[in-house]
């Protein structure tokens, strides 16, 4: 069993109390819980070192207990894709980043988009950047309705310094704008966003 854990707390009478401890199922890779997304009774936990390429675990709250409902993995088999490095959920849409996906360019990254259908999360689209001069595309991620923000970096530096804006029209996501750190100041852009 791999490392990492999630501690959930509930608020009762103004006091937060420990409710449950979640540990990685199967061959968790040691980073279970580093990335999480919570929406109502749905909790998504990333472990991008799980298995060969990483995983995202989806829990549902049943009778005040978090129960594992589904495990998402990628179909990327070339190297370590770090699937689960970025996670965001909004309504019936879930985005999971694989920021070291080598499919297009080395360490270029990608984002997998899922939709909830009849209680099951179904993969609908794989997003990559329209430009080739990026790396680590896929973390962080922020979903807001039909708009998604995805971070990436410059292959010539060690810094994350771009935000890709995607829009959804007729069920299809496409990149519509690129926000960049034009001053190129190290470590001052896209450390995280919400």
Short mmCIF file of C-alpha atoms in Angstrom, two decimals:
data_model
loop_
_atom_site.label_atom_id
_atom_site.label_comp_id
_atom_site.label_asym_id
_atom_site.label_seq_id
_atom_site.Cartn_x
_atom_site.Cartn_y
_atom_site.Cartn_z
CA UNK A 1 0.00 0.00 0.00
CA UNK A 2 1.37 3.41 -0.94
CA UNK A 3 1.71 6.45 1.26
CA UNK A 4 -0.42 9.47 1.84
CA UNK A 5 -3.83 9.90 3.40
CA UNK A 6 -6.85 12.17 3.59
CA UNK A 7 -8.44 13.32 6.85
CA UNK A 8 -12.01 14.57 6.57
CA UNK A 9 -13.59 16.81 9.17
CA UNK A 10 -17.19 17.85 9.79
CA UNK A 11 -18.53 20.97 11.47
CA UNK A 12 -20.83 20.38 14.43
CA UNK A 13 -21.94 23.14 16.80
CA UNK A 14 -19.19 25.40 15.53
CA UNK A 15 -16.44 22.82 16.11
CA UNK A 16 -14.54 20.89 13.41
CA UNK A 17 -14.16 17.24 14.34
CA UNK A 18 -12.35 14.37 12.63
CA UNK A 19 -14.80 12.29 10.62
CA UNK A 20 -12.78 9.79 8.59
CA UNK A 21 -9.29 8.88 7.41
CA UNK A 22 -8.92 7.76 3.79
CA UNK A 23 -5.89 5.79 2.63
CA UNK A 24 -4.89 4.92 -0.95
CA UNK A 25 -6.48 1.82 -2.44
CA UNK A 26 -4.37 -0.69 -4.33
CA UNK A 27 -0.88 0.42 -5.29
CA UNK A 28 -1.07 4.04 -4.24
CA UNK A 29 2.12 5.73 -5.27
CA UNK A 30 2.89 7.79 -2.19
CA UNK A 31 1.26 11.09 -3.12
CA UNK A 32 -2.35 10.19 -2.34
CA UNK A 33 -4.06 13.36 -1.17
CA UNK A 34 -1.63 15.91 -2.56
CA UNK A 35 -4.36 17.13 -4.94
CA UNK A 36 -8.04 17.06 -4.00
CA UNK A 37 -11.31 18.54 -5.23
CA UNK A 38 -14.48 18.60 -3.14
CA UNK A 39 -18.00 19.34 -4.35
CA UNK A 40 -20.98 18.49 -2.17
CA UNK A 41 -20.92 14.73 -1.58
CA UNK A 42 -18.20 14.09 -4.15
CA UNK A 43 -14.50 14.00 -3.29
CA UNK A 44 -11.81 13.48 -5.94
CA UNK A 45 -8.33 12.54 -4.78
CA UNK A 46 -5.28 12.52 -7.03
CA UNK A 47 -2.21 10.31 -6.71
CA UNK A 48 -0.03 10.96 -9.71
CA UNK A 49 2.53 8.34 -8.66
CA UNK A 50 -0.03 5.52 -8.48
CA UNK A 51 0.57 2.63 -10.87
CA UNK A 52 2.33 3.37 -14.14
CA UNK A 53 0.83 6.75 -14.97
CA UNK A 54 -1.15 7.99 -11.94
CA UNK A 55 -4.78 7.85 -10.84
CA UNK A 56 -7.72 9.88 -9.57
CA UNK A 57 -10.03 8.30 -6.99
CA UNK A 58 -13.66 9.38 -6.75
CA UNK A 59 -15.44 9.05 -3.42
CA UNK A 60 -19.10 9.61 -2.65
CA UNK A 61 -20.47 10.35 0.80
CA UNK A 62 -22.99 7.72 1.89
CA UNK A 63 -24.52 7.83 5.38
CA UNK A 64 -21.75 10.17 6.54
CA UNK A 65 -19.05 7.82 5.24
CA UNK A 66 -16.82 8.40 2.22
CA UNK A 67 -16.96 5.38 -0.09
CA UNK A 68 -14.74 4.81 -3.15
CA UNK A 69 -16.97 4.73 -6.22
CA UNK A 70 -14.62 4.91 -9.19
CA UNK A 71 -10.94 4.98 -10.10
CA UNK A 72 -9.82 6.97 -13.12
CA UNK A 73 -6.58 6.22 -14.94
CA UNK A 74 -5.15 7.36 -18.25
CA UNK A 75 -4.36 5.39 -21.38
CA UNK A 76 -0.88 6.92 -21.56
CA UNK A 77 1.77 4.25 -21.30
CA UNK A 78 4.90 6.11 -22.38
CA UNK A 79 6.77 7.01 -19.21
CA UNK A 80 5.22 8.60 -16.15
CA UNK A 81 2.41 10.89 -17.25
CA UNK A 82 1.66 12.05 -13.68
CA UNK A 83 -2.07 11.71 -14.24
CA UNK A 84 -3.85 13.26 -11.26
CA UNK A 85 -1.42 16.14 -10.76
CA UNK A 86 -4.21 18.65 -11.36
CA UNK A 87 -7.89 18.19 -10.48
CA UNK A 88 -10.97 20.39 -10.72
CA UNK A 89 -14.68 19.61 -10.57
CA UNK A 90 -17.69 21.76 -11.37
CA UNK A 91 -21.18 20.31 -11.58
CA UNK A 92 -21.08 17.22 -13.79
CA UNK A 93 -17.69 18.08 -15.31
CA UNK A 94 -14.37 16.82 -13.97
CA UNK A 95 -10.90 17.71 -15.30
CA UNK A 96 -7.78 15.70 -14.45
CA UNK A 97 -4.31 16.83 -15.51
CA UNK A 98 -1.45 14.61 -16.67
CA UNK A 99 1.27 17.22 -16.77
CA UNK A 100 4.07 14.94 -18.02
CA UNK A 101 2.16 13.39 -20.92
CA UNK A 102 4.68 12.95 -23.74
CA UNK A 103 2.13 12.30 -26.50
CA UNK A 104 2.79 15.54 -28.40
CA UNK A 105 6.04 16.88 -26.94
CA UNK A 106 8.29 15.68 -24.11
CA UNK A 107 6.69 16.59 -20.77
CA UNK A 108 4.11 18.58 -22.73
CA UNK A 109 1.16 17.50 -20.59
CA UNK A 110 -2.57 17.08 -21.14
CA UNK A 111 -5.93 17.34 -19.40
CA UNK A 112 -8.64 14.67 -19.49
CA UNK A 113 -12.23 15.89 -19.30
CA UNK A 114 -14.97 13.67 -17.85
CA UNK A 115 -18.74 14.03 -17.66
CA UNK A 116 -21.02 12.34 -15.15
CA UNK A 117 -23.47 10.04 -16.93
CA UNK A 118 -25.86 7.81 -14.99
CA UNK A 119 -23.62 7.85 -11.94
CA UNK A 120 -20.40 7.09 -13.84
CA UNK A 121 -17.65 9.49 -14.88
CA UNK A 122 -17.03 9.05 -18.61
CA UNK A 123 -14.03 10.43 -20.51
CA UNK A 124 -15.15 12.90 -23.18
CA UNK A 125 -12.11 14.80 -24.39
CA UNK A 126 -8.36 15.08 -24.02
CA UNK A 127 -7.01 18.64 -24.07
CA UNK A 128 -3.52 19.74 -25.07
CA UNK A 129 -2.09 23.16 -25.72
CA UNK A 130 -2.40 24.66 -29.18
CA UNK A 131 1.25 25.74 -28.92
CA UNK A 132 4.27 23.45 -28.87
CA UNK A 133 6.44 25.67 -26.64
CA UNK A 134 4.95 24.53 -23.33
CA UNK A 135 5.69 21.93 -20.72
CA UNK A 136 3.80 20.65 -17.69
CA UNK A 137 0.42 21.59 -19.18
CA UNK A 138 -2.22 20.32 -16.76
CA UNK A 139 -1.64 21.84 -13.35
CA UNK A 140 -3.17 23.74 -11.75
CA UNK A 141 -6.70 23.53 -13.18
CA UNK A 142 -9.78 25.62 -12.37
CA UNK A 143 -13.23 24.89 -13.80
CA UNK A 144 -16.05 27.42 -13.84
CA UNK A 145 -19.04 26.42 -15.92
CA UNK A 146 -18.06 26.51 -19.57
CA UNK A 147 -14.64 28.02 -18.85
CA UNK A 148 -11.50 26.19 -17.80
CA UNK A 149 -8.12 27.61 -16.78
CA UNK A 150 -5.06 25.37 -17.12
CA UNK A 151 -1.51 26.16 -16.06
CA UNK A 152 1.66 25.27 -17.96
CA UNK A 153 5.33 26.20 -18.15
CA UNK A 154 8.04 27.20 -20.55
CA UNK A 155 10.34 24.36 -21.68
CA UNK A 156 13.34 26.69 -21.41
CA UNK A 157 12.82 27.53 -17.73
CA UNK A 158 11.84 25.74 -14.54
CA UNK A 159 8.84 27.97 -13.92
CA UNK A 160 5.13 27.68 -14.56
CA UNK A 161 4.31 30.88 -16.38
CA UNK A 162 1.26 30.43 -18.60
CA UNK A 163 -2.48 30.07 -18.12
CA UNK A 164 -4.49 28.56 -20.98
CA UNK A 165 -8.14 29.57 -21.17
CA UNK A 166 -10.49 26.97 -22.67
CA UNK A 167 -14.16 27.50 -23.50
CA UNK A 168 -16.86 24.88 -24.05
CA UNK A 169 -19.28 25.25 -26.93
CA UNK A 170 -21.71 22.51 -27.96
CA UNK A 171 -19.96 20.12 -25.60
CA UNK A 172 -16.49 20.67 -27.08
CA UNK A 173 -13.60 22.38 -25.28
CA UNK A 174 -11.19 24.56 -27.29
CA UNK A 175 -8.41 26.94 -26.32
CA UNK A 176 -9.48 30.56 -26.69
CA UNK A 177 -6.80 32.61 -24.96
CA UNK A 178 -3.30 32.37 -23.51
CA UNK A 179 -2.30 34.42 -20.48
CA UNK A 180 1.47 34.70 -20.06
CA UNK A 181 3.98 36.14 -17.64
CA UNK A 182 5.48 38.66 -20.04
CA UNK A 183 7.88 40.01 -17.41
CA UNK A 184 9.30 36.47 -17.08
CA UNK A 185 9.92 36.91 -13.36
CA UNK A 186 10.82 33.55 -11.82
CA UNK A 187 8.20 31.86 -9.65
CA UNK A 188 5.71 34.73 -9.80
CA UNK A 189 3.03 33.39 -12.12
CA UNK A 190 0.59 30.46 -11.90
CA UNK A 191 1.76 29.01 -8.64
CA UNK A 192 -1.97 28.43 -8.24
CA UNK A 193 -5.29 30.01 -9.07
CA UNK A 194 -8.98 29.67 -8.29
#
